[in-house]
Amino acid sequence: MPPRISTDALREEGARGALIAAASTLLLIVVALVAIGQSPRWPLVKQQFFSVDNMRSAAPKILDGFWLDIKMFVVAQIAILIFALLVAVVRSLRGPAFLLSACSPSSTSTSSAASQSFC
């Protein structure tokens, strides 16, 4: 029988692992920010990509594109729901014209008993 490990030991180990993970993540973020901030081209990147004036001037176009994306999503969702309903209805039809081609008389002679019971 394996030795029992107390729940206190498991809690300590879990807390220790979480602390190590949080500290290493924080250290990585700090090192990355310092390295990026010390880069010789950082002022150019900052001006090009993080300019508040550029963000304000581009915001209306971005919002228009987002609104178009929402409208396209709604239209696609409606089309998908209609198509899925059509597929579900056709699959539930039991008439002879709607049977699978695997159930045709020529293929039932070579198929297994399980598929014949389906047909």
Short mmCIF file of N, CA, C and O in Angstrom, two decimals:
data_model
loop_
_atom_site.label_atom_id
_atom_site.label_comp_id
_atom_site.label_asym_id
_atom_site.label_seq_id
_atom_site.Cartn_x
_atom_site.Cartn_y
_atom_site.Cartn_z
N MET A 1 0.85 -1.17 0.00
CA MET A 1 0.00 0.00 0.00
C MET A 1 0.90 1.24 0.00
O MET A 1 1.82 1.34 0.80
N PRO A 2 0.63 2.20 -0.93
CA PRO A 2 1.49 3.39 -1.00
C PRO A 2 1.33 4.26 0.24
O PRO A 2 0.26 4.30 0.86
N PRO A 3 2.39 4.97 0.60
CA PRO A 3 2.29 5.85 1.77
C PRO A 3 1.34 7.00 1.50
O PRO A 3 1.25 7.49 0.39
N ARG A 4 0.64 7.43 2.53
CA ARG A 4 -0.31 8.53 2.39
C ARG A 4 0.43 9.85 2.55
O ARG A 4 1.28 10.00 3.42
N ILE A 5 0.08 10.78 1.71
CA ILE A 5 0.66 12.12 1.77
C ILE A 5 -0.39 13.03 2.39
O ILE A 5 -1.56 13.03 1.99
N SER A 6 0.02 13.79 3.37
CA SER A 6 -0.95 14.65 4.04
C SER A 6 -1.39 15.77 3.11
O SER A 6 -0.66 16.21 2.22
N THR A 7 -2.61 16.25 3.33
CA THR A 7 -3.13 17.33 2.50
C THR A 7 -2.39 18.64 2.74
O THR A 7 -2.32 19.48 1.85
N ASP A 8 -1.82 18.81 3.94
CA ASP A 8 -1.03 20.02 4.21
C ASP A 8 0.20 20.07 3.32
O ASP A 8 0.57 21.12 2.80
N ALA A 9 0.84 18.93 3.14
CA ALA A 9 2.03 18.88 2.28
C ALA A 9 1.66 19.19 0.84
O ALA A 9 2.39 19.89 0.13
N LEU A 10 0.51 18.67 0.41
CA LEU A 10 0.06 18.96 -0.96
C LEU A 10 -0.27 20.43 -1.12
O LEU A 10 0.04 21.04 -2.15
N ARG A 11 -0.89 21.02 -0.14
CA ARG A 11 -1.22 22.45 -0.21
C ARG A 11 0.04 23.29 -0.27
O ARG A 11 0.12 24.26 -1.01
N GLU A 12 1.04 22.93 0.55
CA GLU A 12 2.29 23.68 0.55
C GLU A 12 2.98 23.58 -0.80
O GLU A 12 3.47 24.57 -1.32
N GLU A 13 3.01 22.37 -1.35
CA GLU A 13 3.67 22.20 -2.63
C GLU A 13 2.92 22.94 -3.73
O GLU A 13 3.52 23.55 -4.60
N GLY A 14 1.59 22.92 -3.70
CA GLY A 14 0.80 23.64 -4.69
C GLY A 14 0.99 25.14 -4.58
O GLY A 14 1.14 25.84 -5.57
N ALA A 15 1.03 25.64 -3.36
CA ALA A 15 1.24 27.07 -3.15
C ALA A 15 2.64 27.47 -3.59
O ALA A 15 2.84 28.52 -4.19
N ARG A 16 3.62 26.61 -3.30
CA ARG A 16 5.00 26.90 -3.67
C ARG A 16 5.13 26.94 -5.20
O ARG A 16 5.77 27.83 -5.76
N GLY A 17 4.50 25.98 -5.88
CA GLY A 17 4.54 25.96 -7.34
C GLY A 17 3.87 27.17 -7.95
O GLY A 17 4.36 27.74 -8.93
N ALA A 18 2.74 27.58 -7.38
CA ALA A 18 2.05 28.76 -7.88
C ALA A 18 2.88 30.01 -7.67
O ALA A 18 2.93 30.90 -8.53
N LEU A 19 3.57 30.09 -6.53
CA LEU A 19 4.43 31.24 -6.25
C LEU A 19 5.60 31.29 -7.22
O LEU A 19 5.94 32.36 -7.74
N ILE A 20 6.20 30.15 -7.50
CA ILE A 20 7.31 30.10 -8.45
C ILE A 20 6.84 30.50 -9.85
O ILE A 20 7.50 31.27 -10.55
N ALA A 21 5.67 30.01 -10.25
CA ALA A 21 5.13 30.35 -11.57
C ALA A 21 4.83 31.84 -11.68
O ALA A 21 5.15 32.48 -12.69
N ALA A 22 4.24 32.42 -10.64
CA ALA A 22 3.92 33.85 -10.67
C ALA A 22 5.19 34.68 -10.70
O ALA A 22 5.29 35.67 -11.46
N ALA A 23 6.19 34.31 -9.90
CA ALA A 23 7.44 35.08 -9.86
C ALA A 23 8.18 34.99 -11.19
O ALA A 23 8.69 36.01 -11.69
N SER A 24 8.23 33.82 -11.79
CA SER A 24 8.94 33.68 -13.06
C SER A 24 8.22 34.43 -14.18
O SER A 24 8.85 35.03 -15.04
N THR A 25 6.91 34.43 -14.15
CA THR A 25 6.15 35.18 -15.15
C THR A 25 6.38 36.67 -15.00
O THR A 25 6.60 37.38 -15.98
N LEU A 26 6.34 37.16 -13.77
CA LEU A 26 6.59 38.58 -13.51
C LEU A 26 8.01 38.97 -13.93
O LEU A 26 8.20 40.02 -14.56
N LEU A 27 8.98 38.13 -13.64
CA LEU A 27 10.36 38.40 -14.04
C LEU A 27 10.49 38.45 -15.55
O LEU A 27 11.16 39.34 -16.09
N LEU A 28 9.87 37.53 -16.25
CA LEU A 28 9.91 37.53 -17.71
C LEU A 28 9.30 38.80 -18.29
O LEU A 28 9.84 39.39 -19.23
N ILE A 29 8.17 39.25 -17.74
CA ILE A 29 7.52 40.46 -18.23
C ILE A 29 8.42 41.67 -18.00
O ILE A 29 8.58 42.52 -18.89
N VAL A 30 9.03 41.77 -16.83
CA VAL A 30 9.90 42.91 -16.53
C VAL A 30 11.11 42.91 -17.46
O VAL A 30 11.48 43.96 -18.01
N VAL A 31 11.73 41.75 -17.66
CA VAL A 31 12.90 41.67 -18.55
C VAL A 31 12.51 42.05 -19.97
O VAL A 31 13.23 42.80 -20.65
N ALA A 32 11.36 41.58 -20.44
CA ALA A 32 10.91 41.91 -21.80
C ALA A 32 10.64 43.41 -21.94
O ALA A 32 11.03 44.02 -22.94
N LEU A 33 9.98 44.00 -20.95
CA LEU A 33 9.69 45.44 -21.03
C LEU A 33 10.97 46.27 -21.00
O LEU A 33 11.09 47.26 -21.74
N VAL A 34 11.92 45.90 -20.17
CA VAL A 34 13.18 46.64 -20.12
C VAL A 34 13.93 46.49 -21.44
O VAL A 34 14.47 47.47 -21.98
N ALA A 35 13.98 45.28 -21.98
CA ALA A 35 14.68 45.06 -23.25
C ALA A 35 14.03 45.84 -24.39
O ALA A 35 14.72 46.43 -25.21
N ILE A 36 12.71 45.84 -24.43
CA ILE A 36 12.02 46.58 -25.48
C ILE A 36 12.23 48.07 -25.31
O ILE A 36 12.47 48.80 -26.27
N GLY A 37 12.12 48.55 -24.08
CA GLY A 37 12.29 49.99 -23.82
C GLY A 37 13.69 50.49 -24.10
O GLY A 37 13.88 51.66 -24.44
N GLN A 38 14.70 49.64 -23.97
CA GLN A 38 16.08 50.03 -24.22
C GLN A 38 16.49 49.86 -25.68
O GLN A 38 17.60 50.24 -26.05
N SER A 39 15.63 49.32 -26.48
CA SER A 39 15.95 49.11 -27.89
C SER A 39 16.13 50.45 -28.59
O SER A 39 15.42 51.42 -28.31
N PRO A 40 17.08 50.55 -29.54
CA PRO A 40 17.34 51.84 -30.19
C PRO A 40 16.18 52.34 -31.04
O PRO A 40 16.03 53.54 -31.24
N ARG A 41 15.34 51.47 -31.54
CA ARG A 41 14.22 51.89 -32.39
C ARG A 41 12.91 52.03 -31.62
O ARG A 41 11.86 52.24 -32.23
N TRP A 42 12.93 51.92 -30.31
CA TRP A 42 11.69 52.00 -29.53
C TRP A 42 10.94 53.32 -29.73
O TRP A 42 9.73 53.31 -29.90
N PRO A 43 11.62 54.49 -29.74
CA PRO A 43 10.85 55.73 -29.95
C PRO A 43 10.10 55.75 -31.28
O PRO A 43 8.97 56.23 -31.36
N LEU A 44 10.72 55.19 -32.33
CA LEU A 44 10.05 55.13 -33.63
C LEU A 44 8.83 54.19 -33.59
O LEU A 44 7.76 54.53 -34.09
N VAL A 45 8.99 53.04 -32.96
CA VAL A 45 7.89 52.10 -32.83
C VAL A 45 6.77 52.70 -31.98
O VAL A 45 5.58 52.58 -32.31
N LYS A 46 7.15 53.37 -30.91
CA LYS A 46 6.16 54.01 -30.03
C LYS A 46 5.36 55.06 -30.78
O LYS A 46 4.13 55.13 -30.67
N GLN A 47 6.04 55.87 -31.57
CA GLN A 47 5.34 56.91 -32.33
C GLN A 47 4.44 56.30 -33.40
O GLN A 47 3.33 56.77 -33.62
N GLN A 48 4.91 55.24 -34.06
CA GLN A 48 4.16 54.65 -35.16
C GLN A 48 2.95 53.86 -34.69
O GLN A 48 1.88 53.95 -35.29
N PHE A 49 3.07 53.07 -33.62
CA PHE A 49 2.01 52.14 -33.24
C PHE A 49 1.22 52.54 -32.01
O PHE A 49 0.13 52.02 -31.79
N PHE A 50 1.75 53.40 -31.17
CA PHE A 50 1.07 53.75 -29.92
C PHE A 50 0.74 55.23 -29.82
O PHE A 50 0.61 55.76 -28.72
N SER A 51 0.57 55.89 -30.93
CA SER A 51 0.22 57.31 -30.95
C SER A 51 -1.28 57.47 -30.69
O SER A 51 -2.11 56.90 -31.40
N VAL A 52 -1.62 58.25 -29.69
CA VAL A 52 -3.03 58.48 -29.35
C VAL A 52 -3.74 59.20 -30.48
O VAL A 52 -4.91 58.91 -30.78
N ASP A 53 -3.06 60.13 -31.14
CA ASP A 53 -3.68 60.85 -32.25
C ASP A 53 -4.02 59.91 -33.40
O ASP A 53 -5.10 59.99 -34.00
N ASN A 54 -3.10 58.99 -33.71
CA ASN A 54 -3.38 58.02 -34.78
C ASN A 54 -4.52 57.08 -34.37
O ASN A 54 -5.34 56.70 -35.21
N MET A 55 -4.56 56.72 -33.11
CA MET A 55 -5.64 55.84 -32.64
C MET A 55 -6.99 56.53 -32.76
O MET A 55 -7.97 55.92 -33.17
N ARG A 56 -7.04 57.79 -32.39
CA ARG A 56 -8.31 58.54 -32.48
C ARG A 56 -8.76 58.70 -33.92
O ARG A 56 -9.95 58.62 -34.22
N SER A 57 -7.82 58.96 -34.84
CA SER A 57 -8.21 59.15 -36.24
C SER A 57 -8.64 57.83 -36.89
O SER A 57 -9.45 57.83 -37.81
N ALA A 58 -8.11 56.71 -36.42
CA ALA A 58 -8.44 55.42 -37.02
C ALA A 58 -9.66 54.76 -36.36
O ALA A 58 -10.23 53.82 -36.93
N ALA A 59 -10.08 55.24 -35.21
CA ALA A 59 -11.17 54.60 -34.46
C ALA A 59 -12.47 54.49 -35.26
O ALA A 59 -13.10 53.42 -35.25
N PRO A 60 -12.92 55.53 -35.97
CA PRO A 60 -14.20 55.39 -36.71
C PRO A 60 -14.15 54.29 -37.78
O PRO A 60 -15.10 53.52 -37.94
N LYS A 61 -13.02 54.19 -38.49
CA LYS A 61 -12.91 53.15 -39.51
C LYS A 61 -12.90 51.76 -38.87
O LYS A 61 -13.49 50.81 -39.39
N ILE A 62 -12.24 51.63 -37.75
CA ILE A 62 -12.19 50.35 -37.05
C ILE A 62 -13.58 49.96 -36.56
O ILE A 62 -14.01 48.81 -36.69
N LEU A 63 -14.31 50.92 -36.00
CA LEU A 63 -15.67 50.62 -35.52
C LEU A 63 -16.61 50.28 -36.67
O LEU A 63 -17.47 49.41 -36.53
N ASP A 64 -16.45 50.96 -37.82
CA ASP A 64 -17.26 50.61 -38.99
C ASP A 64 -16.97 49.18 -39.44
O ASP A 64 -17.89 48.41 -39.77
N GLY A 65 -15.70 48.81 -39.46
CA GLY A 65 -15.33 47.44 -39.83
C GLY A 65 -15.86 46.42 -38.84
O GLY A 65 -16.30 45.34 -39.22
N PHE A 66 -15.82 46.76 -37.57
CA PHE A 66 -16.34 45.86 -36.54
C PHE A 66 -17.85 45.68 -36.70
O PHE A 66 -18.37 44.58 -36.58
N TRP A 67 -18.55 46.76 -36.98
CA TRP A 67 -20.00 46.68 -37.18
C TRP A 67 -20.33 45.82 -38.40
O TRP A 67 -21.26 45.02 -38.38
N LEU A 68 -19.54 45.95 -39.48
CA LEU A 68 -19.73 45.11 -40.65
C LEU A 68 -19.49 43.65 -40.30
O LEU A 68 -20.23 42.76 -40.74
N ASP A 69 -18.50 43.38 -39.49
CA ASP A 69 -18.21 42.02 -39.05
C ASP A 69 -19.39 41.43 -38.26
O ASP A 69 -19.76 40.28 -38.46
N ILE A 70 -19.99 42.23 -37.40
CA ILE A 70 -21.15 41.78 -36.62
C ILE A 70 -22.32 41.46 -37.55
O ILE A 70 -22.98 40.43 -37.41
N LYS A 71 -22.57 42.32 -38.54
CA LYS A 71 -23.67 42.07 -39.48
C LYS A 71 -23.43 40.80 -40.29
O LYS A 71 -24.35 40.01 -40.50
N MET A 72 -22.19 40.60 -40.74
CA MET A 72 -21.87 39.39 -41.50
C MET A 72 -22.04 38.14 -40.63
O MET A 72 -22.53 37.11 -41.09
N PHE A 73 -21.66 38.24 -39.36
CA PHE A 73 -21.82 37.12 -38.44
C PHE A 73 -23.30 36.76 -38.29
O PHE A 73 -23.66 35.59 -38.30
N VAL A 74 -24.16 37.75 -38.13
CA VAL A 74 -25.59 37.49 -37.95
C VAL A 74 -26.18 36.83 -39.20
O VAL A 74 -26.92 35.85 -39.11
N VAL A 75 -25.82 37.34 -40.38
CA VAL A 75 -26.34 36.76 -41.62
C VAL A 75 -25.84 35.32 -41.78
O VAL A 75 -26.61 34.41 -42.12
N ALA A 76 -24.55 35.09 -41.51
CA ALA A 76 -24.00 33.74 -41.63
C ALA A 76 -24.65 32.80 -40.62
O ALA A 76 -24.94 31.64 -40.94
N GLN A 77 -24.90 33.28 -39.42
CA GLN A 77 -25.51 32.43 -38.39
C GLN A 77 -26.92 32.01 -38.80
O GLN A 77 -27.31 30.86 -38.64
N ILE A 78 -27.68 32.93 -39.35
CA ILE A 78 -29.03 32.61 -39.81
C ILE A 78 -28.97 31.59 -40.95
O ILE A 78 -29.73 30.62 -40.96
N ALA A 79 -28.05 31.79 -41.90
CA ALA A 79 -27.92 30.85 -43.02
C ALA A 79 -27.51 29.47 -42.52
O ALA A 79 -28.04 28.45 -42.99
N ILE A 80 -26.60 29.41 -41.58
CA ILE A 80 -26.14 28.13 -41.03
C ILE A 80 -27.28 27.42 -40.30
O ILE A 80 -27.47 26.20 -40.45
N LEU A 81 -28.06 28.16 -39.54
CA LEU A 81 -29.18 27.55 -38.82
C LEU A 81 -30.23 26.99 -39.79
O LEU A 81 -30.76 25.90 -39.57
N ILE A 82 -30.51 27.73 -40.85
CA ILE A 82 -31.49 27.25 -41.85
C ILE A 82 -30.96 26.00 -42.53
O ILE A 82 -31.69 25.00 -42.70
N PHE A 83 -29.69 26.01 -42.91
CA PHE A 83 -29.10 24.84 -43.57
C PHE A 83 -29.08 23.63 -42.64
O PHE A 83 -29.39 22.51 -43.06
N ALA A 84 -28.74 23.85 -41.38
CA ALA A 84 -28.71 22.75 -40.42
C ALA A 84 -30.11 22.17 -40.21
O ALA A 84 -30.27 20.95 -40.08
N LEU A 85 -31.11 23.03 -40.15
CA LEU A 85 -32.48 22.56 -40.01
C LEU A 85 -32.89 21.74 -41.24
O LEU A 85 -33.52 20.69 -41.11
N LEU A 86 -32.52 22.20 -42.41
CA LEU A 86 -32.83 21.47 -43.64
C LEU A 86 -32.16 20.10 -43.63
O LEU A 86 -32.80 19.08 -43.95
N VAL A 87 -30.91 20.03 -43.24
CA VAL A 87 -30.21 18.74 -43.18
C VAL A 87 -30.88 17.82 -42.16
O VAL A 87 -31.07 16.62 -42.41
N ALA A 88 -31.27 18.34 -41.01
CA ALA A 88 -31.91 17.52 -39.98
C ALA A 88 -33.26 16.99 -40.46
O ALA A 88 -33.60 15.82 -40.21
N VAL A 89 -34.01 17.80 -41.16
CA VAL A 89 -35.31 17.36 -41.67
C VAL A 89 -35.13 16.28 -42.73
O VAL A 89 -35.82 15.26 -42.72
N VAL A 90 -34.20 16.47 -43.64
CA VAL A 90 -33.97 15.49 -44.70
C VAL A 90 -33.48 14.18 -44.10
O VAL A 90 -33.89 13.10 -44.53
N ARG A 91 -32.64 14.23 -43.07
CA ARG A 91 -32.15 13.00 -42.44
C ARG A 91 -33.25 12.23 -41.72
O ARG A 91 -33.17 11.03 -41.54
N SER A 92 -34.28 12.95 -41.29
CA SER A 92 -35.35 12.28 -40.55
C SER A 92 -36.43 11.70 -41.46
O SER A 92 -37.29 10.97 -40.98
N LEU A 93 -36.40 11.98 -42.75
CA LEU A 93 -37.39 11.45 -43.67
C LEU A 93 -37.17 9.95 -43.86
O LEU A 93 -36.04 9.49 -43.98
N ARG A 94 -38.25 9.19 -43.89
CA ARG A 94 -38.14 7.73 -43.95
C ARG A 94 -38.70 7.14 -45.23
O ARG A 94 -38.78 5.93 -45.36
N GLY A 95 -39.11 7.92 -46.17
CA GLY A 95 -39.67 7.39 -47.41
C GLY A 95 -38.63 6.67 -48.24
O GLY A 95 -37.43 6.87 -48.08
N PRO A 96 -39.05 5.80 -49.18
CA PRO A 96 -38.09 5.03 -49.98
C PRO A 96 -37.21 5.92 -50.86
O PRO A 96 -36.09 5.56 -51.17
N ALA A 97 -37.69 7.06 -51.25
CA ALA A 97 -36.89 7.94 -52.09
C ALA A 97 -35.75 8.59 -51.31
O ALA A 97 -34.79 9.07 -51.89
N PHE A 98 -35.84 8.59 -49.99
CA PHE A 98 -34.85 9.26 -49.17
C PHE A 98 -33.85 8.30 -48.51
O PHE A 98 -33.03 8.70 -47.71
N LEU A 99 -33.94 6.99 -48.81
CA LEU A 99 -33.02 6.03 -48.23
C LEU A 99 -31.62 6.22 -48.78
O LEU A 99 -31.43 6.73 -49.88
N LEU A 100 -30.65 5.77 -48.04
CA LEU A 100 -29.26 5.88 -48.46
C LEU A 100 -29.00 5.00 -49.67
O LEU A 100 -29.62 3.96 -49.85
N SER A 101 -28.01 5.37 -50.47
CA SER A 101 -27.66 4.55 -51.62
C SER A 101 -27.11 3.20 -51.18
O SER A 101 -27.13 2.23 -51.92
N ALA A 102 -26.59 3.10 -49.96
CA ALA A 102 -26.08 1.83 -49.45
C ALA A 102 -27.20 0.83 -49.24
O ALA A 102 -26.96 -0.36 -49.12
N CYS A 103 -28.44 1.27 -49.21
CA CYS A 103 -29.57 0.39 -48.99
C CYS A 103 -30.22 -0.04 -50.30
O CYS A 103 -31.32 -0.58 -50.30
N SER A 104 -29.58 0.23 -51.42
CA SER A 104 -30.16 -0.17 -52.70
C SER A 104 -30.15 -1.69 -52.81
O SER A 104 -29.32 -2.37 -52.19
N PRO A 105 -31.06 -2.28 -53.60
CA PRO A 105 -31.15 -3.75 -53.68
C PRO A 105 -29.85 -4.41 -54.13
O PRO A 105 -29.52 -5.49 -53.70
N SER A 106 -29.08 -3.77 -54.98
CA SER A 106 -27.85 -4.40 -55.47
C SER A 106 -26.78 -4.46 -54.39
O SER A 106 -25.98 -5.37 -54.36
N SER A 107 -26.76 -3.51 -53.47
CA SER A 107 -25.71 -3.49 -52.45
C SER A 107 -26.10 -4.25 -51.19
O SER A 107 -25.24 -4.56 -50.40
N THR A 108 -27.37 -4.59 -51.00
CA THR A 108 -27.76 -5.30 -49.78
C THR A 108 -27.33 -6.75 -49.80
O THR A 108 -27.17 -7.36 -48.77
N SER A 109 -27.12 -7.32 -50.99
CA SER A 109 -26.73 -8.72 -51.05
C SER A 109 -25.30 -8.91 -50.56
O SER A 109 -24.97 -9.97 -50.05
N THR A 110 -24.44 -7.90 -50.69
CA THR A 110 -23.05 -8.03 -50.26
C THR A 110 -22.79 -7.38 -48.92
O THR A 110 -21.71 -7.54 -48.37
N SER A 111 -23.76 -6.67 -48.38
CA SER A 111 -23.52 -5.97 -47.11
C SER A 111 -23.79 -6.90 -45.94
O SER A 111 -24.39 -7.95 -46.07
N SER A 112 -23.37 -6.46 -44.76
CA SER A 112 -23.51 -7.26 -43.57
C SER A 112 -24.95 -7.26 -43.06
O SER A 112 -25.79 -6.47 -43.50
N ALA A 113 -25.22 -8.13 -42.08
CA ALA A 113 -26.57 -8.23 -41.51
C ALA A 113 -26.94 -6.98 -40.76
O ALA A 113 -28.12 -6.60 -40.74
N ALA A 114 -25.97 -6.31 -40.16
CA ALA A 114 -26.26 -5.10 -39.40
C ALA A 114 -26.75 -3.99 -40.31
O ALA A 114 -27.71 -3.27 -40.00
N SER A 115 -26.12 -3.85 -41.48
CA SER A 115 -26.57 -2.80 -42.39
C SER A 115 -27.88 -3.16 -43.05
O SER A 115 -28.66 -2.31 -43.41
N GLN A 116 -28.15 -4.47 -43.25
CA GLN A 116 -29.42 -4.88 -43.83
C GLN A 116 -30.57 -4.58 -42.88
O GLN A 116 -31.66 -4.22 -43.30
N SER A 117 -30.35 -4.72 -41.57
CA SER A 117 -31.41 -4.40 -40.63
C SER A 117 -31.70 -2.91 -40.61
O SER A 117 -32.80 -2.49 -40.31
N PHE A 118 -30.69 -2.09 -40.94
CA PHE A 118 -30.91 -0.64 -41.00
C PHE A 118 -31.79 -0.31 -42.18
O PHE A 118 -32.64 0.55 -42.12
N CYS A 119 -31.60 -1.00 -43.31
CA CYS A 119 -32.36 -0.73 -44.51
C CYS A 119 -33.73 -1.28 -44.34
O CYS A 119 -34.69 -0.87 -44.77
#
